[in-house]
XYZ file of N, CA and C in Angstrom:
852
model
N 31.766 -25.532 -9.435
C 31.016 -26.278 -10.431
C 29.668 -25.598 -10.676
N 29.281 -25.471 -11.934
C 28.032 -24.823 -12.288
C 26.855 -25.725 -11.946
N 25.718 -25.122 -11.732
C 24.510 -25.868 -11.407
C 24.027 -26.633 -12.637
N 23.601 -27.867 -12.443
C 23.094 -28.656 -13.558
C 21.658 -28.260 -13.878
N 21.202 -28.619 -15.070
C 19.832 -28.277 -15.457
C 18.818 -28.980 -14.558
N 19.118 -30.206 -14.162
C 18.198 -30.935 -13.276
C 18.106 -30.268 -11.911
N 19.249 -29.847 -11.378
C 19.227 -29.194 -10.067
C 18.561 -27.817 -10.143
N 18.736 -27.126 -11.269
C 18.072 -25.828 -11.409
C 16.557 -26.016 -11.463
N 16.095 -27.038 -12.143
C 14.657 -27.325 -12.168
C 14.152 -27.632 -10.758
N 14.947 -28.364 -9.997
C 14.584 -28.677 -8.608
C 14.447 -27.391 -7.788
N 15.414 -26.471 -7.956
C 15.379 -25.205 -7.221
C 14.207 -24.349 -7.688
N 13.933 -24.349 -8.985
C 12.775 -23.610 -9.499
C 11.488 -24.079 -8.824
N 11.295 -25.380 -8.755
C 10.095 -25.951 -8.143
C 10.038 -25.634 -6.658
N 11.161 -25.775 -5.980
C 11.218 -25.513 -4.539
C 10.918 -24.048 -4.241
N 11.547 -23.146 -4.971
C 11.356 -21.710 -4.731
C 9.918 -21.297 -4.995
N 9.305 -21.876 -6.036
C 7.914 -21.542 -6.356
C 6.962 -22.071 -5.288
N 7.155 -23.325 -4.870
C 6.213 -23.936 -3.923
C 6.369 -23.383 -2.514
N 7.580 -23.036 -2.122
C 7.829 -22.602 -0.748
C 7.699 -21.094 -0.549
N 8.038 -20.316 -1.588
C 8.056 -18.871 -1.401
C 7.387 -18.094 -2.522
N 6.873 -18.796 -3.538
C 6.251 -18.089 -4.647
C 7.235 -17.408 -5.570
N 8.521 -17.674 -5.380
C 9.564 -17.026 -6.181
C 9.660 -17.702 -7.540
N 9.616 -16.914 -8.592
C 9.718 -17.429 -9.957
C 11.147 -17.221 -10.446
N 11.855 -18.328 -10.674
C 13.222 -18.284 -11.195
C 13.187 -18.704 -12.657
N 13.363 -17.758 -13.539
C 13.302 -18.048 -14.959
C 14.638 -18.588 -15.452
N 14.591 -19.266 -16.587
C 15.829 -19.717 -17.217
C 16.727 -18.503 -17.474
N 17.997 -18.652 -17.225
C 18.913 -17.534 -17.317
C 19.319 -17.012 -15.950
N 18.611 -17.484 -14.898
C 18.915 -17.060 -13.534
C 19.817 -18.074 -12.814
N 20.396 -18.997 -13.577
C 21.270 -19.993 -12.957
C 22.430 -19.333 -12.211
N 22.970 -18.275 -12.785
C 24.092 -17.576 -12.146
C 23.687 -17.003 -10.795
N 22.438 -16.521 -10.701
C 21.944 -15.957 -9.448
C 21.857 -17.037 -8.377
N 21.296 -18.182 -8.755
C 21.189 -19.292 -7.803
C 22.576 -19.721 -7.334
N 23.506 -19.845 -8.253
C 24.867 -20.251 -7.883
C 25.495 -19.274 -6.899
N 25.364 -17.970 -7.174
C 25.994 -16.966 -6.304
C 25.339 -16.921 -4.930
N 24.022 -17.153 -4.871
C 23.315 -17.122 -3.593
C 23.599 -18.374 -2.751
N 23.863 -19.500 -3.411
C 24.006 -20.754 -2.673
C 25.449 -21.121 -2.333
N 26.404 -20.535 -3.011
C 27.806 -20.860 -2.716
C 28.182 -20.564 -1.259
N 27.708 -19.458 -0.671
C 28.034 -19.233 0.749
C 27.507 -20.343 1.660
N 26.364 -20.932 1.330
C 25.838 -22.043 2.127
C 26.745 -23.259 1.990
N 27.192 -23.517 0.769
C 28.120 -24.632 0.537
C 29.360 -24.478 1.403
N 29.925 -23.281 1.427
C 31.136 -23.052 2.220
C 30.846 -23.154 3.718
N 29.741 -22.563 4.146
C 29.411 -22.541 5.571
C 29.146 -23.950 6.107
N 28.552 -24.792 5.280
C 28.229 -26.152 5.705
C 29.391 -27.118 5.505
N 30.517 -26.613 5.010
C 31.694 -27.459 4.816
C 31.543 -28.465 3.693
N 30.758 -28.119 2.691
C 30.540 -29.016 1.566
C 31.545 -28.727 0.457
N 31.646 -29.676 -0.445
C 32.629 -29.534 -1.515
C 32.058 -28.931 -2.785
N 30.719 -28.983 -2.944
C 30.133 -28.523 -4.207
C 28.637 -28.301 -4.056
N 28.057 -27.667 -5.076
C 26.604 -27.528 -5.127
C 25.930 -28.880 -5.244
N 26.575 -29.814 -5.939
C 26.003 -31.152 -6.070
C 25.765 -31.777 -4.702
N 26.718 -31.611 -3.807
C 26.574 -32.172 -2.462
C 25.437 -31.483 -1.708
N 25.325 -30.173 -1.892
C 24.247 -29.437 -1.238
C 22.889 -29.964 -1.691
N 22.701 -30.111 -3.004
C 21.408 -30.571 -3.521
C 21.117 -32.004 -3.099
N 22.146 -32.831 -3.053
C 21.960 -34.216 -2.640
C 21.432 -34.286 -1.207
N 22.006 -33.470 -0.327
C 21.566 -33.470 1.068
C 20.194 -32.823 1.218
N 19.908 -31.804 0.414
C 18.588 -31.165 0.467
C 17.485 -32.142 0.118
N 17.762 -33.026 -0.818
C 16.746 -33.961 -1.284
C 16.562 -35.143 -0.339
N 17.451 -35.275 0.626
C 17.358 -36.362 1.588
C 16.306 -36.108 2.644
N 16.044 -37.117 3.439
C 14.994 -37.044 4.462
C 15.258 -35.931 5.466
N 16.519 -35.700 5.798
C 16.880 -34.716 6.828
C 17.252 -33.364 6.232
N 16.796 -33.120 5.007
C 17.233 -31.908 4.329
C 16.415 -30.666 4.583
N 15.393 -30.733 5.445
C 14.531 -29.572 5.667
C 15.290 -28.347 6.142
N 16.192 -28.453 7.142
C 16.928 -27.245 7.552
C 17.721 -26.611 6.405
N 18.301 -27.462 5.556
C 19.041 -26.928 4.409
C 18.101 -26.253 3.427
N 16.936 -26.841 3.197
C 15.974 -26.227 2.274
C 15.541 -24.857 2.783
N 15.356 -24.738 4.088
C 14.993 -23.442 4.661
C 16.098 -22.419 4.438
N 17.342 -22.840 4.607
C 18.468 -21.917 4.393
C 18.556 -21.482 2.935
N 18.271 -22.407 2.029
C 18.323 -22.084 0.598
C 17.224 -21.089 0.234
N 16.000 -21.302 0.718
C 14.914 -20.362 0.443
C 15.259 -18.994 1.012
N 15.824 -18.975 2.203
C 16.251 -17.714 2.816
C 17.259 -17.007 1.919
N 18.223 -17.756 1.391
C 19.270 -17.169 0.548
C 18.724 -16.659 -0.779
N 17.687 -17.302 -1.291
C 17.125 -16.903 -2.589
C 16.197 -15.707 -2.490
N 15.801 -15.362 -1.281
C 14.887 -14.240 -1.094
C 15.621 -12.923 -1.273
N 15.065 -12.024 -2.075
C 15.653 -10.703 -2.285
C 15.260 -9.784 -1.139
N 16.248 -9.165 -0.488
C 15.987 -8.342 0.696
C 16.469 -6.904 0.521
N 16.328 -6.388 -0.681
C 16.734 -5.017 -0.966
C 15.782 -4.032 -0.310
N 16.302 -3.115 0.478
C 15.474 -2.103 1.113
C 16.352 -0.948 1.573
N 15.747 0.210 1.766
C 16.461 1.376 2.276
C 15.519 2.174 3.164
N 16.075 3.096 3.915
C 15.248 4.024 4.673
C 14.529 4.961 3.698
N 13.256 5.212 3.961
C 12.432 6.129 3.163
C 12.586 5.856 1.663
N 12.508 4.581 1.311
C 12.654 4.186 -0.091
C 11.534 4.800 -0.928
N 11.896 5.451 -2.014
C 10.928 6.151 -2.875
C 10.124 7.120 -2.007
N 10.690 8.236 -1.681
C 10.187 9.126 -0.637
C 8.741 9.551 -0.843
N 8.226 9.566 -2.083
C 6.874 10.082 -2.335
C 5.777 9.366 -1.538
N 5.788 8.033 -1.415
C 4.742 7.407 -0.594
C 4.760 7.867 0.858
N 5.924 8.130 1.398
C 6.005 8.606 2.774
C 5.456 10.025 2.894
N 5.650 10.828 1.846
C 5.065 12.160 1.833
C 3.539 12.082 1.782
N 3.029 11.143 1.002
C 1.580 10.950 0.937
C 1.026 10.498 2.286
N 1.748 9.607 2.946
C 1.326 9.153 4.272
C 1.324 10.311 5.266
N 2.358 11.140 5.196
C 2.481 12.242 6.161
C 1.448 13.341 5.920
N 1.241 13.702 4.653
C 0.404 14.852 4.350
C -1.077 14.517 4.215
N -1.390 13.295 3.822
C -2.777 12.966 3.510
C -3.325 11.795 4.330
N -2.670 10.648 4.236
C -3.266 9.417 4.752
C -3.370 9.413 6.273
N -2.269 9.652 6.959
C -2.313 9.591 8.426
C -3.202 10.681 9.013
N -3.141 11.931 8.529
C -4.095 12.920 9.051
C -5.555 12.493 8.851
N -5.874 11.891 7.689
C -7.241 11.428 7.468
C -7.610 10.306 8.428
N -6.682 9.406 8.692
C -6.963 8.317 9.619
C -7.120 8.829 11.052
N -6.326 9.796 11.420
C -6.465 10.368 12.764
C -7.863 10.952 12.946
N -8.359 11.617 11.918
C -9.707 12.169 11.996
C -10.763 11.068 12.022
N -10.580 10.064 11.157
C -11.586 9.001 11.049
C -11.598 8.088 12.266
N -10.471 7.949 12.939
C -10.365 7.027 14.082
C -10.341 7.771 15.419
N -10.772 8.993 15.441
C -10.653 9.810 16.650
C -11.429 9.245 17.833
N -12.520 8.541 17.568
C -13.315 8.000 18.673
C -12.692 6.740 19.262
N -12.135 5.882 18.408
C -11.555 4.632 18.905
C -10.071 4.746 19.212
N -9.398 5.729 18.613
C -7.979 5.992 18.888
C -7.115 4.752 18.653
N -7.307 4.160 17.489
C -6.555 2.954 17.136
C -6.247 2.971 15.643
N -4.989 2.707 15.290
C -4.568 2.585 13.902
C -3.694 1.341 13.790
N -3.959 0.536 12.758
C -3.199 -0.697 12.537
C -2.509 -0.649 11.185
N -1.209 -0.963 11.185
C -0.402 -0.941 9.963
C 0.290 -2.297 9.809
N 0.243 -2.834 8.589
C 0.936 -4.094 8.294
C 1.953 -3.851 7.182
N 3.203 -4.222 7.454
C 4.288 -4.185 6.467
C 4.528 -5.631 6.034
N 4.174 -5.957 4.801
C 4.089 -7.358 4.400
C 5.428 -7.982 4.002
N 6.408 -7.203 3.672
C 7.723 -7.736 3.299
C 8.777 -6.791 3.868
N 8.942 -6.857 5.177
C 9.680 -5.811 5.893
C 11.188 -5.917 5.784
N 11.695 -7.070 5.336
C 13.130 -7.258 5.203
C 13.844 -6.881 6.509
N 14.894 -6.068 6.421
C 15.687 -5.739 7.608
C 15.133 -4.554 8.395
N 13.922 -4.117 8.079
C 13.222 -3.199 8.957
C 13.236 -1.729 8.606
N 13.944 -1.348 7.550
C 14.045 0.086 7.278
C 12.698 0.733 6.984
N 11.797 0.036 6.283
C 10.505 0.640 5.963
C 9.654 0.891 7.212
N 9.390 -0.118 8.042
C 8.589 0.159 9.237
C 9.247 1.141 10.196
N 10.549 1.107 10.291
C 11.219 2.062 11.165
C 11.171 3.480 10.592
N 11.223 3.598 9.264
C 11.100 4.923 8.644
C 9.767 5.554 8.996
N 8.690 4.784 8.827
C 7.371 5.327 9.125
C 7.205 5.585 10.621
N 7.813 4.739 11.449
C 7.728 4.945 12.897
C 8.398 6.248 13.310
N 9.567 6.525 12.748
C 10.244 7.787 13.059
C 9.431 8.975 12.569
N 8.844 8.849 11.385
C 8.031 9.929 10.846
C 6.810 10.179 11.725
N 6.191 9.105 12.190
C 5.040 9.256 13.084
C 5.457 9.924 14.384
N 6.555 9.496 14.953
C 7.020 10.099 16.198
C 7.348 11.584 16.000
N 7.863 11.912 14.836
C 8.280 13.286 14.547
C 7.093 14.205 14.282
N 6.112 13.733 13.511
C 5.054 14.611 13.016
C 3.682 14.392 13.667
N 3.503 13.252 14.329
C 2.202 12.963 14.931
C 2.372 12.515 16.382
N 2.886 13.397 17.237
C 3.130 13.014 18.635
C 1.870 12.579 19.367
N 0.698 13.028 18.895
C -0.546 12.641 19.557
C -0.793 11.138 19.491
N -0.197 10.452 18.502
C -0.401 9.014 18.376
C 0.328 8.221 19.462
N 1.181 8.879 20.223
C 1.867 8.202 21.327
C 0.880 7.704 22.371
N -0.300 8.327 22.447
C -1.314 7.910 23.417
C -2.393 7.036 22.775
N -2.258 6.752 21.478
C -3.207 5.888 20.783
C -2.733 4.430 20.840
N -3.612 3.547 20.433
C -3.243 2.146 20.249
C -2.741 1.990 18.817
N -1.472 2.249 18.622
C -0.851 2.158 17.300
C -0.225 0.768 17.169
N -0.817 -0.055 16.315
C -0.348 -1.428 16.117
C 0.405 -1.498 14.806
N 1.679 -1.836 14.875
C 2.489 -1.992 13.670
C 3.098 -3.390 13.674
N 2.708 -4.179 12.689
C 3.227 -5.538 12.559
C 3.985 -5.634 11.236
N 5.238 -6.053 11.310
C 6.085 -6.199 10.128
C 6.440 -7.668 9.958
N 6.238 -8.194 8.764
C 6.479 -9.613 8.534
C 7.429 -9.835 7.372
N 8.070 -10.997 7.403
C 8.950 -11.396 6.310
C 9.115 -12.909 6.349
N 9.467 -13.467 5.220
C 9.699 -14.901 5.105
C 11.005 -15.320 5.775
N 11.984 -14.434 5.788
C 13.346 -14.782 6.192
C 13.600 -14.537 7.676
N 13.908 -15.573 8.440
C 14.251 -15.359 9.855
C 15.553 -14.582 10.027
N 16.425 -14.673 9.039
C 17.705 -13.964 9.121
C 17.498 -12.457 9.116
N 16.718 -11.960 8.172
C 16.507 -10.514 8.102
C 15.636 -10.024 9.255
N 14.716 -10.871 9.723
C 13.886 -10.477 10.859
C 14.720 -10.293 12.121
N 15.710 -11.145 12.307
C 16.587 -11.010 13.476
C 17.334 -9.678 13.424
N 17.797 -9.305 12.235
C 18.483 -8.018 12.083
C 17.512 -6.863 12.311
N 16.286 -7.018 11.798
C 15.290 -5.950 11.955
C 14.968 -5.718 13.427
N 14.787 -6.784 14.172
C 14.465 -6.635 15.594
C 15.589 -5.920 16.342
N 16.812 -6.173 15.934
C 17.950 -5.536 16.594
C 18.037 -4.057 16.242
N 17.602 -3.701 15.032
C 17.619 -2.302 14.625
C 19.010 -1.705 14.539
N 19.956 -2.518 14.135
C 21.357 -2.067 14.058
C 21.795 -2.071 12.593
N 22.385 -0.952 12.145
C 22.717 -0.800 10.738
C 24.117 -0.228 10.554
N 24.761 -0.658 9.466
C 26.070 -0.140 9.119
C 25.981 1.231 8.474
N 27.126 1.855 8.289
C 27.150 3.211 7.760
C 26.584 3.293 6.352
N 26.842 2.282 5.524
C 26.306 2.295 4.160
C 24.784 2.255 4.190
N 24.213 1.433 5.060
C 22.755 1.369 5.179
C 22.190 2.689 5.697
N 22.889 3.296 6.622
C 22.450 4.586 7.169
C 22.473 5.661 6.088
N 23.479 5.615 5.248
C 23.623 6.634 4.204
C 22.552 6.526 3.123
N 21.860 5.414 3.075
C 20.870 5.192 2.015
C 19.492 5.655 2.467
N 19.253 6.956 2.393
C 17.919 7.490 2.573
C 17.579 8.072 3.925
N 18.413 7.872 4.936
C 18.067 8.350 6.275
C 18.452 9.819 6.433
N 17.500 10.700 6.744
C 17.834 12.110 6.974
C 18.773 12.267 8.164
N 19.678 13.222 8.070
C 20.676 13.416 9.128
C 20.033 13.730 10.472
N 18.953 14.512 10.460
C 18.326 14.859 11.738
C 17.687 13.647 12.411
N 17.222 12.672 11.616
C 16.676 11.443 12.191
C 17.806 10.598 12.793
N 18.948 10.574 12.125
C 20.091 9.829 12.658
C 20.500 10.381 14.021
N 20.587 11.683 14.115
C 21.000 12.318 15.366
C 19.979 12.079 16.469
N 18.724 12.141 16.117
C 17.661 12.104 17.128
C 17.277 10.695 17.564
N 17.336 9.730 16.634
C 16.747 8.431 16.923
C 17.734 7.260 16.939
N 19.022 7.513 16.719
C 20.017 6.448 16.707
C 21.107 6.701 17.736
N 21.743 5.611 18.149
C 22.902 5.664 19.033
C 24.061 4.934 18.375
N 25.246 5.492 18.504
C 26.431 4.877 17.897
C 26.813 3.632 18.672
N 27.030 2.534 17.946
C 27.467 1.273 18.536
C 28.684 0.783 17.752
N 29.859 1.264 18.141
C 31.067 0.919 17.394
C 31.020 1.481 15.995
N 31.128 0.589 14.998
C 31.082 1.019 13.601
C 29.659 1.066 13.064
N 28.686 0.767 13.927
C 27.296 0.721 13.483
C 26.441 1.713 14.268
N 25.178 1.798 13.839
C 24.208 2.663 14.503
C 22.997 1.823 14.888
N 22.494 2.030 16.102
C 21.326 1.283 16.548
C 20.184 2.229 16.903
N 19.001 1.869 16.417
C 17.814 2.650 16.748
C 17.554 2.615 18.248
N 17.100 3.719 18.772
C 16.790 3.776 20.190
C 15.575 2.893 20.492
N 15.496 2.382 21.709
C 14.395 1.481 22.077
C 13.015 2.085 21.842
N 12.882 3.391 21.963
C 11.573 4.019 21.802
C 11.012 3.821 20.396
N 11.899 3.683 19.397
C 11.457 3.423 18.025
C 11.334 1.919 17.779
N 12.306 1.151 18.247
C 12.240 -0.300 18.038
C 10.985 -0.906 18.654
N 10.559 -0.370 19.769
C 9.399 -0.929 20.461
C 8.079 -0.626 19.752
N 8.105 0.241 18.758
C 6.880 0.589 18.042
C 6.464 -0.477 17.028
N 7.378 -1.402 16.688
C 7.119 -2.386 15.633
C 7.298 -3.800 16.168
N 6.365 -4.676 15.843
C 6.468 -6.099 16.168
C 6.796 -6.853 14.892
N 7.884 -7.620 14.911
C 8.319 -8.369 13.747
C 7.943 -9.843 13.896
N 7.308 -10.399 12.856
C 6.898 -11.800 12.862
C 7.261 -12.454 11.538
N 7.518 -13.764 11.585
C 7.791 -14.518 10.375
C 6.469 -14.891 9.707
N 6.372 -14.641 8.406
C 5.149 -14.951 7.673
C 5.481 -15.166 6.205
N 4.921 -16.228 5.649
C 5.081 -16.551 4.239
C 3.848 -16.054 3.492
N 4.016 -15.070 2.643
C 2.892 -14.431 1.958
C 2.076 -15.384 1.103
N 2.705 -16.418 0.563
C 1.961 -17.303 -0.326
C 1.205 -18.380 0.443
N 1.459 -18.482 1.746
C 0.817 -19.529 2.527
C -0.090 -18.995 3.623
N 0.102 -17.746 4.007
C -0.670 -17.184 5.120
C -1.207 -15.812 4.758
N -2.311 -15.465 5.383
C -2.878 -14.138 5.207
C -2.268 -13.154 6.175
N -2.753 -11.934 6.184
C -2.254 -10.908 7.090
C -2.309 -11.364 8.546
N -1.358 -10.945 9.365
C -1.285 -11.414 10.750
C -2.287 -10.764 11.687
N -2.917 -9.682 11.243
C -3.889 -8.965 12.075
C -5.091 -8.594 11.213
N -6.282 -8.440 11.816
C -7.467 -8.007 11.072
C -7.629 -6.495 11.137
N -8.596 -5.995 10.413
C -8.988 -4.585 10.489
C -7.795 -3.645 10.294
N -7.086 -3.850 9.183
C -5.864 -3.084 8.927
C -6.216 -1.761 8.256
N -5.597 -0.697 8.729
C -5.818 0.632 8.161
C -4.865 0.936 7.015
N -3.609 0.511 7.137
C -2.604 0.746 6.097
C -1.870 -0.566 5.828
N -1.867 -0.991 4.570
C -1.124 -2.180 4.155
C 0.024 -1.731 3.261
N 1.231 -2.113 3.632
C 2.417 -1.807 2.834
C 2.933 -3.117 2.235
N 2.671 -3.314 0.942
C 3.228 -4.475 0.228
C 4.051 -3.932 -0.929
N 5.131 -3.297 -0.609
C 5.878 -2.551 -1.605
C 7.066 -3.351 -2.132
N 7.168 -3.397 -3.474
C 8.322 -3.978 -4.157
C 8.518 -5.456 -3.830
N 7.406 -6.181 -3.714
C 7.505 -7.625 -3.512
C 6.653 -8.389 -4.518
N 5.527 -7.813 -4.957
C 4.669 -8.505 -5.917
C 5.394 -8.782 -7.231
N 6.379 -7.987 -7.549
C 7.101 -8.165 -8.812
C 7.802 -9.519 -8.899
N 7.988 -10.188 -7.768
C 8.689 -11.472 -7.768
C 7.743 -12.662 -7.929
N 6.426 -12.412 -7.977
C 5.465 -13.497 -8.026
C 4.775 -13.578 -9.385
N 4.191 -14.758 -9.659
C 3.403 -14.882 -10.885
C 2.013 -14.279 -10.668
N 1.224 -14.223 -11.724
C -0.052 -13.512 -11.686
C -1.008 -14.102 -10.658
N -1.144 -15.416 -10.620
C -2.086 -16.038 -9.687
C -1.693 -15.785 -8.238
N -0.399 -15.813 -7.956
C 0.062 -15.549 -6.594
C -0.209 -14.101 -6.215
N 0.024 -13.183 -7.136
C -0.287 -11.777 -6.885
C -1.763 -11.601 -6.547
N -2.631 -12.257 -7.300
C -4.075 -12.150 -7.052
C -4.427 -12.648 -5.657
N -3.844 -13.756 -5.265
C -4.132 -14.329 -3.953
C -3.683 -13.408 -2.829
N -2.491 -12.841 -2.974
C -1.959 -11.951 -1.934
C -2.815 -10.699 -1.803
N -3.179 -10.097 -2.936
C -4.004 -8.897 -2.897
C -5.383 -9.186 -2.315
N -5.958 -10.330 -2.652
C -7.281 -10.672 -2.128
C -7.230 -10.860 -0.618
N -6.192 -11.518 -0.122
C -6.056 -11.698 1.326
C -5.896 -10.355 2.027
N -5.080 -9.495 1.448
C -4.871 -8.172 2.049
C -6.176 -7.381 2.071
N -6.914 -7.416 0.966
C -8.168 -6.664 0.888
C -9.175 -7.140 1.937
N -9.263 -8.446 2.115
C -10.214 -8.981 3.091
C -9.850 -8.591 4.525
N -8.561 -8.338 4.766
C -8.127 -7.958 6.113
C -8.165 -6.448 6.347
N -8.327 -5.674 5.270
C -8.352 -4.224 5.394
C -9.698 -3.719 5.884
N -9.679 -2.615 6.585
C -10.923 -1.918 6.879
C -11.434 -1.304 5.576
N -12.735 -1.127 5.434
C -13.287 -0.640 4.166
C -12.684 0.670 3.686
N -12.279 1.534 4.627
C -11.689 2.816 4.230
C -10.173 2.819 4.387
N -9.552 1.631 4.332
C -8.112 1.528 4.492
C -7.345 1.899 3.232
N -6.026 1.807 3.326
C -5.126 2.225 2.248
C -4.117 1.117 1.964
N -3.880 0.865 0.690
C -2.906 -0.120 0.243
C -1.805 0.589 -0.537
N -0.558 0.339 -0.144
C 0.588 0.904 -0.853
C 1.386 -0.220 -1.513
N 1.637 -0.055 -2.821
C 2.473 -0.976 -3.583
C 3.726 -0.252 -4.050
N 4.656 -1.002 -4.632
C 5.852 -0.396 -5.193
C 5.542 0.392 -6.447
N 6.467 1.239 -6.852
C 6.245 2.108 -7.999
C 5.995 1.357 -9.295
N 6.526 0.138 -9.429
C 6.350 -0.646 -10.646
C 5.232 -1.668 -10.513
N 4.445 -1.574 -9.441
C 3.399 -2.561 -9.172
C 2.018 -1.925 -9.281
N 1.019 -2.764 -9.542
C -0.344 -2.271 -9.697
C -1.329 -3.377 -9.340
N -2.569 -2.987 -9.048
C -3.642 -3.965 -8.861
C -4.405 -4.206 -10.159
N -4.088 -3.449 -11.192
C -4.809 -3.543 -12.467
C -4.735 -4.960 -13.026
N -5.884 -5.500 -13.399
C -6.018 -6.854 -13.935
C -5.684 -7.941 -12.914
N -5.546 -7.529 -11.655
C -5.273 -8.485 -10.591
C -6.388 -8.509 -9.551
N -6.873 -7.339 -9.187
C -7.963 -7.233 -8.216
C -8.756 -5.975 -8.540
N -9.890 -6.157 -9.159
C -10.687 -5.024 -9.631
C -11.465 -4.339 -8.510
N -11.354 -4.844 -7.298
C -12.006 -4.185 -6.163
C -11.198 -3.001 -5.646
N -9.977 -2.846 -6.129
C -9.147 -1.714 -5.734
C -9.199 -0.629 -6.810
N -9.172 0.621 -6.369
C -9.029 1.750 -7.283
C -7.830 2.580 -6.818
N -7.120 3.116 -7.772
C -5.923 3.888 -7.461
C -6.278 5.343 -7.182
N -5.615 5.918 -6.173
C -5.750 7.337 -5.878
C -4.366 7.980 -5.973
N -4.302 9.039 -6.738
C -3.042 9.683 -7.034
C -2.777 10.838 -6.085
N -1.507 10.997 -5.698
C -1.083 12.147 -4.910
C 0.276 12.584 -5.431
N 0.301 13.731 -6.113
C 1.533 14.195 -6.742
C 2.119 13.080 -7.606
N 3.358 12.665 -7.326
C 3.987 11.627 -8.144
C 3.803 10.231 -7.557
N 3.037 10.121 -6.515
C 2.815 8.834 -5.877
C 1.329 8.492 -5.904
N 0.987 7.406 -5.263
C -0.404 7.009 -5.192
C -0.565 5.795 -4.311
N -1.821 5.480 -4.005
C -2.122 4.292 -3.227
C -3.413 3.702 -3.780
N -3.890 2.655 -3.137
C -5.108 1.993 -3.595
C -6.100 1.905 -2.447
N -7.392 2.060 -2.816
C -8.460 1.944 -1.836
C -9.538 1.014 -2.388
N -10.310 0.455 -1.492
C -11.377 -0.443 -1.904
C -12.511 0.383 -2.514
N -13.084 -0.103 -3.582
C -14.142 0.614 -4.281
C -15.260 1.016 -3.332
N -15.809 2.202 -3.592
C -16.925 2.679 -2.816
C -16.558 3.680 -1.752
N -15.233 3.939 -1.591
C -14.805 4.897 -0.576
C -14.720 6.310 -1.177
N -14.894 7.346 -0.342
C -14.756 8.721 -0.847
C -13.373 8.936 -1.433
N -13.317 9.737 -2.498
C -12.032 9.926 -3.185
C -11.609 11.375 -3.281
N -12.475 12.304 -2.943
C -12.180 13.698 -3.204
C -11.131 14.273 -2.271
N -10.897 13.644 -1.133
C -9.963 14.220 -0.159
C -8.529 14.149 -0.602
N -8.210 13.169 -1.448
C -6.832 12.996 -1.870
C -6.556 13.846 -3.109
N -5.434 14.580 -3.045
C -5.080 15.411 -4.182
C -4.845 14.533 -5.401
N -5.369 14.959 -6.510
C -5.143 14.236 -7.743
C -6.256 13.283 -8.111
N -7.102 12.912 -7.143
C -8.278 12.097 -7.439
C -7.942 10.672 -7.782
N -8.771 10.085 -8.633
C -8.709 8.663 -8.932
C -8.378 8.446 -10.390
N -7.716 7.297 -10.616
C -7.538 6.903 -12.011
C -7.505 5.388 -12.100
């Protein structure tokens, strides 16, 4: 049975208030496809029954499952490789120099999904910056969905996930075969702490952040929510920190305290007033 207009309005309101997700008219098919597995798993007969129970006093667990199902968790290893090249060639070397006295670097991954992004950077750090093994390297990865966080903590991926962006030499060096799947070795898994966090309700989980990764998530929010998230991130960043967004995302007209710095085909954002000449390509 198709979702009714009243129930779609209910889901629109719920998704916006709980997760900042904007479901426009025309997305009814998406809601139906995402929620049908919950209907089957809970032994219900229809979407109508699901919504009826969600609206009841004891419907909180169901509402949490629905928000989890509506969350987009698309990710790959080394997604859009250019930002990782910028981190390897420019950003991390600059931070190593700037933090040489305190020997501490903090990284926050704001929408980590099943973990490929934080694990990609962790492998790159282990490969190219072995000196950081003796530093206080704090990496915190957060996501709204407890389901994807559980998978991320396990660090176990199927062959299709492995084939999406992971270099063969990293697979050989940092993974172990587990039946039909591959699991990251403990030395990499232990580099990242995964926590549940709702971006629209909470700020960054740690202060004094050197690198903020909020990639490919702002596109799902409305303008005011984007402004709030960027402002919270900026307040938690160190003055000379770095912000990375997705290729289709920008701080323009959202937070004028950020300026973009270009590096080849990629770029990042820094808080106004920081030196800009070190990064290839300058500012725009």
